[in-house]
mmCIF file of C-alpha atoms in Angstrom:
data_model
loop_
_atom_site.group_PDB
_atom_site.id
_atom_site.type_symbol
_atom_site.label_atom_id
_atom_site.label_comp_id
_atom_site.label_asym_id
_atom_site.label_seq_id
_atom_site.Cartn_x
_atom_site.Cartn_y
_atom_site.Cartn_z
ATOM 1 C CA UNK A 1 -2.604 57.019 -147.715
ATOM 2 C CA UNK A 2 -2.244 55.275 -151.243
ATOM 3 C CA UNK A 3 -0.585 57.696 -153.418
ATOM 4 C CA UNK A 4 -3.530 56.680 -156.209
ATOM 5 C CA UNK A 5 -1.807 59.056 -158.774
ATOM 6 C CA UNK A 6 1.611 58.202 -158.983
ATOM 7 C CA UNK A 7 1.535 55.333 -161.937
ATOM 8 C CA UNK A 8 -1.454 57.131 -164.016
ATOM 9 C CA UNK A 9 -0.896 54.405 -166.426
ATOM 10 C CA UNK A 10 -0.726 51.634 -164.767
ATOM 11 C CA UNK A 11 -3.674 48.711 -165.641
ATOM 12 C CA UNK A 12 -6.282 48.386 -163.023
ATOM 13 C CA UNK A 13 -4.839 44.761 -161.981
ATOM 14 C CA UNK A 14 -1.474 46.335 -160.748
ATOM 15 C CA UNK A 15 -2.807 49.665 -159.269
ATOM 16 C CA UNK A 16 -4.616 47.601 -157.009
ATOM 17 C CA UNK A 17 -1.773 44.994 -155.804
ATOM 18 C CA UNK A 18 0.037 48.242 -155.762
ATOM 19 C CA UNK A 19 -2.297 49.876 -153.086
ATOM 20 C CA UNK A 20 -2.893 45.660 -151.296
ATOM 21 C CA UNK A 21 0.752 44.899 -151.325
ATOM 22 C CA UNK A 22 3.196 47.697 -151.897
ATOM 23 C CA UNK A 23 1.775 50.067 -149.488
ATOM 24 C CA UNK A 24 0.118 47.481 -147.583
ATOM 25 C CA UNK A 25 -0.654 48.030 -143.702
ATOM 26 C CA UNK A 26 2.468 47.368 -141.642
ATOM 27 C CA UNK A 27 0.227 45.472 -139.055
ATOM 28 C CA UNK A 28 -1.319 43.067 -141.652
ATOM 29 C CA UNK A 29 2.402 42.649 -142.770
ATOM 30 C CA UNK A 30 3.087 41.650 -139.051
ATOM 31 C CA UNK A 31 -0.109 39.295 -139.162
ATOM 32 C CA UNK A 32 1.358 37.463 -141.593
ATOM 33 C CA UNK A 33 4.587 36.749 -140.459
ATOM 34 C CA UNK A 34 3.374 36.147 -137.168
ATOM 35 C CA UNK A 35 0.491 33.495 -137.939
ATOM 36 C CA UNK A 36 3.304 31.741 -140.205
ATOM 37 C CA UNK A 37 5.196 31.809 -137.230
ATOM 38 C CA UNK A 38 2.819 30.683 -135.278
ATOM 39 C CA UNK A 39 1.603 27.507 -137.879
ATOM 40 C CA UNK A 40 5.339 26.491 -138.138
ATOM 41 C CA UNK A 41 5.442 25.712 -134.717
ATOM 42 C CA UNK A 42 3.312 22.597 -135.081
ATOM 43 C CA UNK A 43 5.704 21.493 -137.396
ATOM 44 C CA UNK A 44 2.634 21.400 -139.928
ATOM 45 C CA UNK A 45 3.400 22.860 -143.353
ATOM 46 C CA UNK A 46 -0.304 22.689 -144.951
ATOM 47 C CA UNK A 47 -1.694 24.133 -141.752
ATOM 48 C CA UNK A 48 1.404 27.169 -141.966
ATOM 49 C CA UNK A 49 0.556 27.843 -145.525
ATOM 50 C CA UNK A 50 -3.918 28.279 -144.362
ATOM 51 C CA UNK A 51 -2.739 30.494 -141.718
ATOM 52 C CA UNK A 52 -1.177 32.633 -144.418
ATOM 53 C CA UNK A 53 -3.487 32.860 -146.770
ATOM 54 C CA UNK A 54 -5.923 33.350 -144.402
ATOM 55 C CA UNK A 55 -4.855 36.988 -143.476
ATOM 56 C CA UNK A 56 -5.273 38.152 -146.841
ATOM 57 C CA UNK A 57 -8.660 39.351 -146.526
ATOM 58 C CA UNK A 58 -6.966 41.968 -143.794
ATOM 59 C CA UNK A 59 -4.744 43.313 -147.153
ATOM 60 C CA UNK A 60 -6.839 46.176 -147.961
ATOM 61 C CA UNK A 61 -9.570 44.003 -149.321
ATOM 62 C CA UNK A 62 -7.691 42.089 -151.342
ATOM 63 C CA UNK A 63 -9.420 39.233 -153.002
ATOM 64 C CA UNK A 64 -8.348 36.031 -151.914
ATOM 65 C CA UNK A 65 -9.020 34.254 -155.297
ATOM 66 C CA UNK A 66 -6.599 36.587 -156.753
ATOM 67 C CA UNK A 67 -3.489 34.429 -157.799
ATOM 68 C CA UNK A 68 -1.030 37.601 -157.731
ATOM 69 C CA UNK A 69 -2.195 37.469 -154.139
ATOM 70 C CA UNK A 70 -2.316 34.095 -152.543
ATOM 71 C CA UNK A 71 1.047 34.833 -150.408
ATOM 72 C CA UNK A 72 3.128 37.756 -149.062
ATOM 73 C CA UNK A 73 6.188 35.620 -148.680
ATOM 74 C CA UNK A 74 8.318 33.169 -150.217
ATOM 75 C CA UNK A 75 8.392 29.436 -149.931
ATOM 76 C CA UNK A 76 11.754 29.647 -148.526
ATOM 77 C CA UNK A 77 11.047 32.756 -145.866
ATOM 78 C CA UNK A 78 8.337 31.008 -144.399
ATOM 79 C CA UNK A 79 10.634 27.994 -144.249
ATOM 80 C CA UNK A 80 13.498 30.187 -142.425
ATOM 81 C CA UNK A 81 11.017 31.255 -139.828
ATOM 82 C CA UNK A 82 10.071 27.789 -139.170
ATOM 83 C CA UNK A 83 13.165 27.970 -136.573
ATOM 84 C CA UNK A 84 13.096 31.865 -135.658
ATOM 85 C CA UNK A 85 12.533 33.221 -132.171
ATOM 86 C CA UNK A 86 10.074 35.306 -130.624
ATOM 87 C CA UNK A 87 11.422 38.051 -128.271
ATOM 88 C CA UNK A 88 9.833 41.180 -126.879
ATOM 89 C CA UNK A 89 10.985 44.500 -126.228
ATOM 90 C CA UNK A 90 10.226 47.464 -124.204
ATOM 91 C CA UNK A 91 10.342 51.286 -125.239
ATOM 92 C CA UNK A 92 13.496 52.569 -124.793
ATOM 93 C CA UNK A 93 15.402 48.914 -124.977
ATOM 94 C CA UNK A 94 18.649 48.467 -127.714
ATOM 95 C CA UNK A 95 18.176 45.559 -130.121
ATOM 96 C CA UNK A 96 21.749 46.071 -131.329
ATOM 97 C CA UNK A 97 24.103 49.101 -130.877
ATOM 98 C CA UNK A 98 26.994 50.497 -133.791
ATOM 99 C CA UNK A 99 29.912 47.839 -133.662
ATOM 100 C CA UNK A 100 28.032 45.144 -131.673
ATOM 101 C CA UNK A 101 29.158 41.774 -133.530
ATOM 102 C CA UNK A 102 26.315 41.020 -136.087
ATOM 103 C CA UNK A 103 24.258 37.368 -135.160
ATOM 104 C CA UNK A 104 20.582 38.109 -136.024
ATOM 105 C CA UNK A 105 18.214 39.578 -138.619
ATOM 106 C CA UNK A 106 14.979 40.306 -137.320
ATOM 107 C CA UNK A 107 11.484 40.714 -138.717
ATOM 108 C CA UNK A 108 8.853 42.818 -136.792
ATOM 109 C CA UNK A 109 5.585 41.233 -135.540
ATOM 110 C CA UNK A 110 3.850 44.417 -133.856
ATOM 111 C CA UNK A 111 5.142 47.697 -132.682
ATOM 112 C CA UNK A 112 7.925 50.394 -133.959
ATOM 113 C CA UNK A 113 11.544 50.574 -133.854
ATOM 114 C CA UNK A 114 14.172 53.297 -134.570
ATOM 115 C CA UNK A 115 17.014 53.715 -136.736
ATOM 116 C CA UNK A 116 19.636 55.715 -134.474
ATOM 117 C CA UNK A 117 22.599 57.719 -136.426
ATOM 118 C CA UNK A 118 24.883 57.505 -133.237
ATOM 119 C CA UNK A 119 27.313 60.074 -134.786
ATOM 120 C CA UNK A 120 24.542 62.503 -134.402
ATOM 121 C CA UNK A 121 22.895 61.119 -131.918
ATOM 122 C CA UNK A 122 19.242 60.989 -134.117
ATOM 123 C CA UNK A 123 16.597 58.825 -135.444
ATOM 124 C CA UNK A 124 17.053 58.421 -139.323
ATOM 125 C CA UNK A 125 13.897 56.075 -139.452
ATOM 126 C CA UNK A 126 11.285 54.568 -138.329
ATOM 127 C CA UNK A 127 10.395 51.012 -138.850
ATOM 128 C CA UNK A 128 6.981 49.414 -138.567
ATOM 129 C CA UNK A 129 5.258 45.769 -138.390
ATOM 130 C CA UNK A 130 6.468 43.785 -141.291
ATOM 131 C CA UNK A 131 10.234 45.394 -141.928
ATOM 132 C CA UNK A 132 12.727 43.363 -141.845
ATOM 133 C CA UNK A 133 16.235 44.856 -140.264
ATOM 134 C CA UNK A 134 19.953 43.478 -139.111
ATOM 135 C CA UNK A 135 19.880 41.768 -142.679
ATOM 136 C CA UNK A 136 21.967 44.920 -143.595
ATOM 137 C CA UNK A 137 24.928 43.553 -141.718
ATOM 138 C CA UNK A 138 24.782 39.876 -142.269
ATOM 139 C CA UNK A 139 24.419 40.622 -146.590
ATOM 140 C CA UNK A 140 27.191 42.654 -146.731
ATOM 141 C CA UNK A 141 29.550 39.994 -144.983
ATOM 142 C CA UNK A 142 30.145 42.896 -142.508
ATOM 143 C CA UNK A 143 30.846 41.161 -138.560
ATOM 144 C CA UNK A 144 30.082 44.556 -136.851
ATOM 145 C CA UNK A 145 26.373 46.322 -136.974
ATOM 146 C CA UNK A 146 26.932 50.185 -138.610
ATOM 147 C CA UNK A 147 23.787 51.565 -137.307
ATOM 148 C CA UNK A 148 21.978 51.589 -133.814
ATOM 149 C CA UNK A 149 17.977 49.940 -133.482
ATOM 150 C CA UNK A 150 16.065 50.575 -130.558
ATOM 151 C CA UNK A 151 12.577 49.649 -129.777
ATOM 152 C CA UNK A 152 10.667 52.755 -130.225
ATOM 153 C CA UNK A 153 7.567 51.894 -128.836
ATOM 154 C CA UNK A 154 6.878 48.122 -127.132
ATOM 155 C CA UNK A 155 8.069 45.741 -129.991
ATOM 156 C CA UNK A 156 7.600 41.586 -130.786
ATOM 157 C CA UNK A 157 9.969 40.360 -133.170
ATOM 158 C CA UNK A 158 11.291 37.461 -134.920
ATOM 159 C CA UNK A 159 14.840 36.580 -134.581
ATOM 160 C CA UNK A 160 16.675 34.342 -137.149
ATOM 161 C CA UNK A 161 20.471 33.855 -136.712
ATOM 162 C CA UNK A 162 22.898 34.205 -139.591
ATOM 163 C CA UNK A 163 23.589 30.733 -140.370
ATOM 164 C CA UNK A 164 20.571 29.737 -140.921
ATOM 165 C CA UNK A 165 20.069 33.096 -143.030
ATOM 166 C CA UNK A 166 22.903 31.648 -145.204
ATOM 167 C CA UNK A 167 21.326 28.123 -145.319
ATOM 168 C CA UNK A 168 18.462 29.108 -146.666
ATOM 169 C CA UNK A 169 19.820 31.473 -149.089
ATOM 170 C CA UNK A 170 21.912 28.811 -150.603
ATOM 171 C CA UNK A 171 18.602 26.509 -150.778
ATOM 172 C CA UNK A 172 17.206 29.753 -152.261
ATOM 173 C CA UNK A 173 20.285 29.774 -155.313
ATOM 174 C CA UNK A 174 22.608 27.028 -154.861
ATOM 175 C CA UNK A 175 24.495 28.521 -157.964
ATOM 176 C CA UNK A 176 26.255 30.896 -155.082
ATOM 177 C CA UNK A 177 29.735 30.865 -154.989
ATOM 178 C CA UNK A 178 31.938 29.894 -152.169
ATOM 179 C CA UNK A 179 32.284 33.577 -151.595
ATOM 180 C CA UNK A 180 29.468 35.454 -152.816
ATOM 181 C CA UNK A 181 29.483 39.328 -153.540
ATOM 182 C CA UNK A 182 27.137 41.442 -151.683
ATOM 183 C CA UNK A 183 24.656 41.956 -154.764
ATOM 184 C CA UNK A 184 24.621 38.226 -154.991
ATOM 185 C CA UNK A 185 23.335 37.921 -151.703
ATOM 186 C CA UNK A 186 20.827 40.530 -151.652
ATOM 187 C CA UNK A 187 19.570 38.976 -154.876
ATOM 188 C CA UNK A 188 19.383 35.417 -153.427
ATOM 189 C CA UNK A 189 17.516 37.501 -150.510
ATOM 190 C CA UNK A 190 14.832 38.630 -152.856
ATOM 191 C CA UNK A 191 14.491 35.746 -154.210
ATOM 192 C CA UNK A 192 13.666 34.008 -151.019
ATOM 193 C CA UNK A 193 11.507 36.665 -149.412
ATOM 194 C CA UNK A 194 9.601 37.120 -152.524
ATOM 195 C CA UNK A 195 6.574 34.570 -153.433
ATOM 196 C CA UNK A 196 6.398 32.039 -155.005
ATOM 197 C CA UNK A 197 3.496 33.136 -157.301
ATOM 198 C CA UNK A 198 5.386 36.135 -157.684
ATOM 199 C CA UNK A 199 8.700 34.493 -159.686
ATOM 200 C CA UNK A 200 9.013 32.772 -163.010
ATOM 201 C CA UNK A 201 11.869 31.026 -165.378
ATOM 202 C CA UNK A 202 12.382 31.836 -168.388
ATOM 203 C CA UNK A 203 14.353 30.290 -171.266
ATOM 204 C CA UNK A 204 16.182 32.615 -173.717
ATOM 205 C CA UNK A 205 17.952 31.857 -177.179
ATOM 206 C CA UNK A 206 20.842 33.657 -178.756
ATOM 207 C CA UNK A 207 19.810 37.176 -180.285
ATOM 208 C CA UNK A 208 16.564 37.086 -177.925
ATOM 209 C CA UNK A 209 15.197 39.954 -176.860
ATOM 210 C CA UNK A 210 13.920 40.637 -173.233
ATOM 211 C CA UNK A 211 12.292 43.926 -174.180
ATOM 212 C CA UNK A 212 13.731 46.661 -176.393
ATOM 213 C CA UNK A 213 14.026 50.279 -175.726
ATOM 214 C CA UNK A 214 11.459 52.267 -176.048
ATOM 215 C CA UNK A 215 8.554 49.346 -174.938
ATOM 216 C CA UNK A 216 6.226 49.467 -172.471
ATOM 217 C CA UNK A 217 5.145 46.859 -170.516
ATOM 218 C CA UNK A 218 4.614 45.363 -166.874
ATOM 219 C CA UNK A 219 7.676 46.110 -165.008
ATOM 220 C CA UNK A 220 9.706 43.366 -163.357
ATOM 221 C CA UNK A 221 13.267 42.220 -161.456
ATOM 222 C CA UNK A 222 15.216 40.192 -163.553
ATOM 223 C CA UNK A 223 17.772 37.720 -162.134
ATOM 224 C CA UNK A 224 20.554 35.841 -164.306
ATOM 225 C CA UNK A 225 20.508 32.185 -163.809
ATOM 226 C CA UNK A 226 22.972 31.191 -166.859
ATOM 227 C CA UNK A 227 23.847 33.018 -170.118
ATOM 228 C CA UNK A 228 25.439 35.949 -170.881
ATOM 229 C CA UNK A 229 23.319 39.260 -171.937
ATOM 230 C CA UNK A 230 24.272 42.552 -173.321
ATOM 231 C CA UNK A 231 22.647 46.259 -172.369
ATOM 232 C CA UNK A 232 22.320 48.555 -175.320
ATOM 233 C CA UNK A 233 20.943 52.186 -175.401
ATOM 234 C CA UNK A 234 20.410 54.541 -178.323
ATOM 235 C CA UNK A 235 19.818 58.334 -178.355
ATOM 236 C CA UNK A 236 17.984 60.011 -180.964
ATOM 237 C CA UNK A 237 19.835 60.101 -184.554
ATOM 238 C CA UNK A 238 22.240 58.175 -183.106
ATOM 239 C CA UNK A 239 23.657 54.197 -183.700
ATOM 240 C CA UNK A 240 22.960 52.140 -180.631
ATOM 241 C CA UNK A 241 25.867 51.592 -178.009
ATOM 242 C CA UNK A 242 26.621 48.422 -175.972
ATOM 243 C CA UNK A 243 26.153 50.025 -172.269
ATOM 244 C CA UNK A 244 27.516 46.483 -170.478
ATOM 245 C CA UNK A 245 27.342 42.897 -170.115
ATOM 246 C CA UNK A 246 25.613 40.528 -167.425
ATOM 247 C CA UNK A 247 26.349 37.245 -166.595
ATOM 248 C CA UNK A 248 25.167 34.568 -164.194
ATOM 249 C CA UNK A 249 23.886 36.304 -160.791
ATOM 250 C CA UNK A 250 23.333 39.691 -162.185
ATOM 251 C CA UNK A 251 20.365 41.773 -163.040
ATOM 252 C CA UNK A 252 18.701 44.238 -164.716
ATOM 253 C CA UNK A 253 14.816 45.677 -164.819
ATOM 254 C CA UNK A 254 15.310 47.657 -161.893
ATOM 255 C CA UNK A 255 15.862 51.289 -163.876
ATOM 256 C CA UNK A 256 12.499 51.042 -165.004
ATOM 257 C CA UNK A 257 11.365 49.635 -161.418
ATOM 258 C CA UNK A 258 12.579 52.908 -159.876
ATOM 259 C CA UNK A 259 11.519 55.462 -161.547
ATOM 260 C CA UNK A 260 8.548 57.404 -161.242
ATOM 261 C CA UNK A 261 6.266 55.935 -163.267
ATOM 262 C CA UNK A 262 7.486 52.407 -163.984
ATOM 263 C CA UNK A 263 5.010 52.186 -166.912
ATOM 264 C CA UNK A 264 7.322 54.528 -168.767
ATOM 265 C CA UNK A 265 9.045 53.478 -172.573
ATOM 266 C CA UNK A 266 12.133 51.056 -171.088
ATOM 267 C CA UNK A 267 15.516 53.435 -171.102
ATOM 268 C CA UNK A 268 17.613 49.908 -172.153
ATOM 269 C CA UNK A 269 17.639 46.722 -174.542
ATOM 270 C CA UNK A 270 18.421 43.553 -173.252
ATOM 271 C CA UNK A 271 19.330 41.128 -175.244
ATOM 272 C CA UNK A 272 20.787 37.373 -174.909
ATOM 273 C CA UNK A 273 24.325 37.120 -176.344
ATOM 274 C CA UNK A 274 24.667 33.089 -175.439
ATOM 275 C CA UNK A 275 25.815 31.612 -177.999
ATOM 276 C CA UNK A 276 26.501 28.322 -176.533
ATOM 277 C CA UNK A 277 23.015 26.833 -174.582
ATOM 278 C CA UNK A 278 20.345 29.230 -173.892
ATOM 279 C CA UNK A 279 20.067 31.758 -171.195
ATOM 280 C CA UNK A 280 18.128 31.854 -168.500
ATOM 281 C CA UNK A 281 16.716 34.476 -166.172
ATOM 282 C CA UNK A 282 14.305 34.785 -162.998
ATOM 283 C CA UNK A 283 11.561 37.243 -163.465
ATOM 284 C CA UNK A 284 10.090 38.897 -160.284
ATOM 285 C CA UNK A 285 6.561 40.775 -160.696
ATOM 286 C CA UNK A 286 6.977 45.165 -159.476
ATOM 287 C CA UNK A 287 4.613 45.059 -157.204
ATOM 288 C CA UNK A 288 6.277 42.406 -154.867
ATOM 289 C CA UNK A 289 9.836 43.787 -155.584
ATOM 290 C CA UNK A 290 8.414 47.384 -154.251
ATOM 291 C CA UNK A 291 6.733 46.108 -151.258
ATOM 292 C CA UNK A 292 10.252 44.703 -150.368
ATOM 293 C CA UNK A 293 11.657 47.911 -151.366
ATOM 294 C CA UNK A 294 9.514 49.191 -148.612
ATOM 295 C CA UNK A 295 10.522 46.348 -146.124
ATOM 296 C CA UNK A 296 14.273 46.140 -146.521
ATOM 297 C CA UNK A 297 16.699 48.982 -146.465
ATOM 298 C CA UNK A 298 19.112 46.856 -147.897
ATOM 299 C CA UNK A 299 17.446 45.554 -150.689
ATOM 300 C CA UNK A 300 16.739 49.500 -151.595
ATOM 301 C CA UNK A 301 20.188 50.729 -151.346
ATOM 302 C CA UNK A 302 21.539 48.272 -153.060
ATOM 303 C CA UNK A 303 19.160 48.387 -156.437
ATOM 304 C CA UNK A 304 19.693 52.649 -155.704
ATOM 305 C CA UNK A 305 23.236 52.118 -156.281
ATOM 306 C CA UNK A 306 22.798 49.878 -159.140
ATOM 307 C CA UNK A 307 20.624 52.067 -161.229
ATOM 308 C CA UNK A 308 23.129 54.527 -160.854
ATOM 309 C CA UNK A 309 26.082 53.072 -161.876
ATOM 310 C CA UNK A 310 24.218 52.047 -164.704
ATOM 311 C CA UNK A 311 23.534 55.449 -165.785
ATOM 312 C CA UNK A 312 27.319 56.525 -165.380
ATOM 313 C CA UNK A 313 28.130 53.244 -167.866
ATOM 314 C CA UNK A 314 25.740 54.330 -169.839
ATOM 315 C CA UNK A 315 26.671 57.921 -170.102
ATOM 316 C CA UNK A 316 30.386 57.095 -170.184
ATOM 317 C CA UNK A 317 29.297 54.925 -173.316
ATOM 318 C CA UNK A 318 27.888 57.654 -175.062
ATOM 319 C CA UNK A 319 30.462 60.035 -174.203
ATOM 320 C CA UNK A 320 32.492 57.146 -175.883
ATOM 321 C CA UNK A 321 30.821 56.945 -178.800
ATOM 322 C CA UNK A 322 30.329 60.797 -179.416
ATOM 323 C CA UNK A 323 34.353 61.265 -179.061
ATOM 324 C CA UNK A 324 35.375 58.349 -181.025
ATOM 325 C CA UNK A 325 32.609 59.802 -184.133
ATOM 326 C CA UNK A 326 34.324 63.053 -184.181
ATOM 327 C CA UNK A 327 37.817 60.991 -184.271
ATOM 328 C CA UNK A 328 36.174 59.564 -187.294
ATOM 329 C CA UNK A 329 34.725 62.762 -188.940
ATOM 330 C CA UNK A 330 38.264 64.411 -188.695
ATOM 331 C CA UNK A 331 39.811 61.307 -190.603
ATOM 332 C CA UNK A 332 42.063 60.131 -187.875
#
């Protein structure tokens, strides 16, 4: 079911990408990976990129003429598949057990698989057509898997080995460094699984504002591509306080993005401090960042872990502030 009454503010437009996209079907989810799968094959990009849009009309009656809609994965995703495998498994089978050496992501065409806990010997979760697991491993430069997958009913997947994971996501941001951090290869992982239509660049000058605490507006993902930022936060009666600084490969948005209603007044300011060129940063639209939410668990823990550490720098900032005003009072 589409939980209708979660963003009661949210414009028409996004409540119903929301309910296409977000929450879409797992099966149509597998549809579309498989029939780009499928297109790739014959080595045929035009034909691969028909094939996809021709399973929007199964996305909850999405119209196909809507732009927000024309693709449910990146340029660069469909491009990785081009040279994935297609493997099937039976109930009961192991597509990787805790501490097997980490090879393979895999995407799911039809069927379910479970999440195994092996210290407790139970099923955590339960993944459906369109999720996307193993990736865990392979973006936190881990060689050993930490959780167990087995098929949980009869399951066809795709299976894309690391390398050309890595390949791609170099292709995807060739800004990565020689050793990149885990958050800068989850973010290079959005970026890639996220479409096209979905994604925009935008220049920034020195004192610009990305949006201002306290504004409302359509929430979105931002990525740093060059330029240096600042996050600032003020409480009531209070001056504002510089929460911390992003550079090049970091990002921010993603506070708003998980809370309950993203349509909320922003909690931050973001501003560009580049003083020297302009800044630059990758916007990526809610509604696709939340259906990937939905698709990868890495992806989700990461930006979970994220928002809060930035509400410990933000309360340790305050907590700064408040001590160093009494300091000030008492004419120290």
């Amino acid at each position: 079911p589409v939980d209708a009454g979660l963003y009661p503010r949210a414009p028409p437009s996004f409540a119903m990408l929301r309910s296409a996209t977000r929450l879409l079907p797992r099966a149509a989810a597998g549809v579309a990976v498989a029939a780009a799968w499928s297109a790739s094959r014959s080595h045929d990009q035009a034909l691969c990129q028909l094939e996809v849009k021709g399973i929007e009309t199964c996305v909850n009656g999405l119209p196909t003429t809507n732009p927000q809609g024309r693709a449910l994965y990146g340029d660069g995703f469909l491009h990785l598949i081009k040279g994935a495998t297609k493997k099937q498994y039976e109930a009961g089978e192991y597509f990787f057990r805790k501490g097997d050496r980490a090879q393979l992501f895999y995407v799911i065409l039809s069927g379910e698989a479970s999440v195994i806990d092996e210290d407790t010997s139970t099923v955590v979760d339960v993944l459906g057509p369109g999720c996307i697991f193993g990736e865990s491993a392979l973006l936190n430069n881990r060689d050993d898997r930490v959780r167990t997958l087995s098929a949980r009913t009869g399951c066809e997947v795709l299976t894309v080995p690391k390398e050309a994971l890595y390949k791609e996501l170099r292709l995807a941001r060739p800004e990565l460094p020689t050793f990149p951090s885990r958050e800068e290869l989850v973010l290079a992982f959005i970026q890639m699984v996220v479409p096209s239509e979905a994604k925009y660049t935008r220049r920034v000058q020195f004192g610009e504002y990305i949006f201002r605490q306290g504004n409302r507006g359509d929430p979105a993902l931002y990525i740093v591509n060059a330029g240096d930022f600042e996050v600032l936060h003020q409480e009531p009666h209070l001056a504002e306080v510089k929460v911390s600084s992003l550079g090049r490969g970091e990002c921010f948005g993603y506070v708003s993005l998980l809370s309950e209603n993203p349509f909320n007044p922003k909690r931050f300011t973001v501003r560009c401090t580049s003083r020297l060129g302009k800044g630059e940063i990758l916007s990526i639209n809610g509604a696709d960042f939340h259906r990937l939410l939905d698709h990868s668990q890495v992806v989700s823990t990461l930006m979970s872990e994220l928002k809060r550490t930035r509400d410990e720098l933000n309360y340790s900032a305050m907590a700064k502030f408040g001590a160093n005003k009494i300091h000030h009072w008492r004419g120290c």
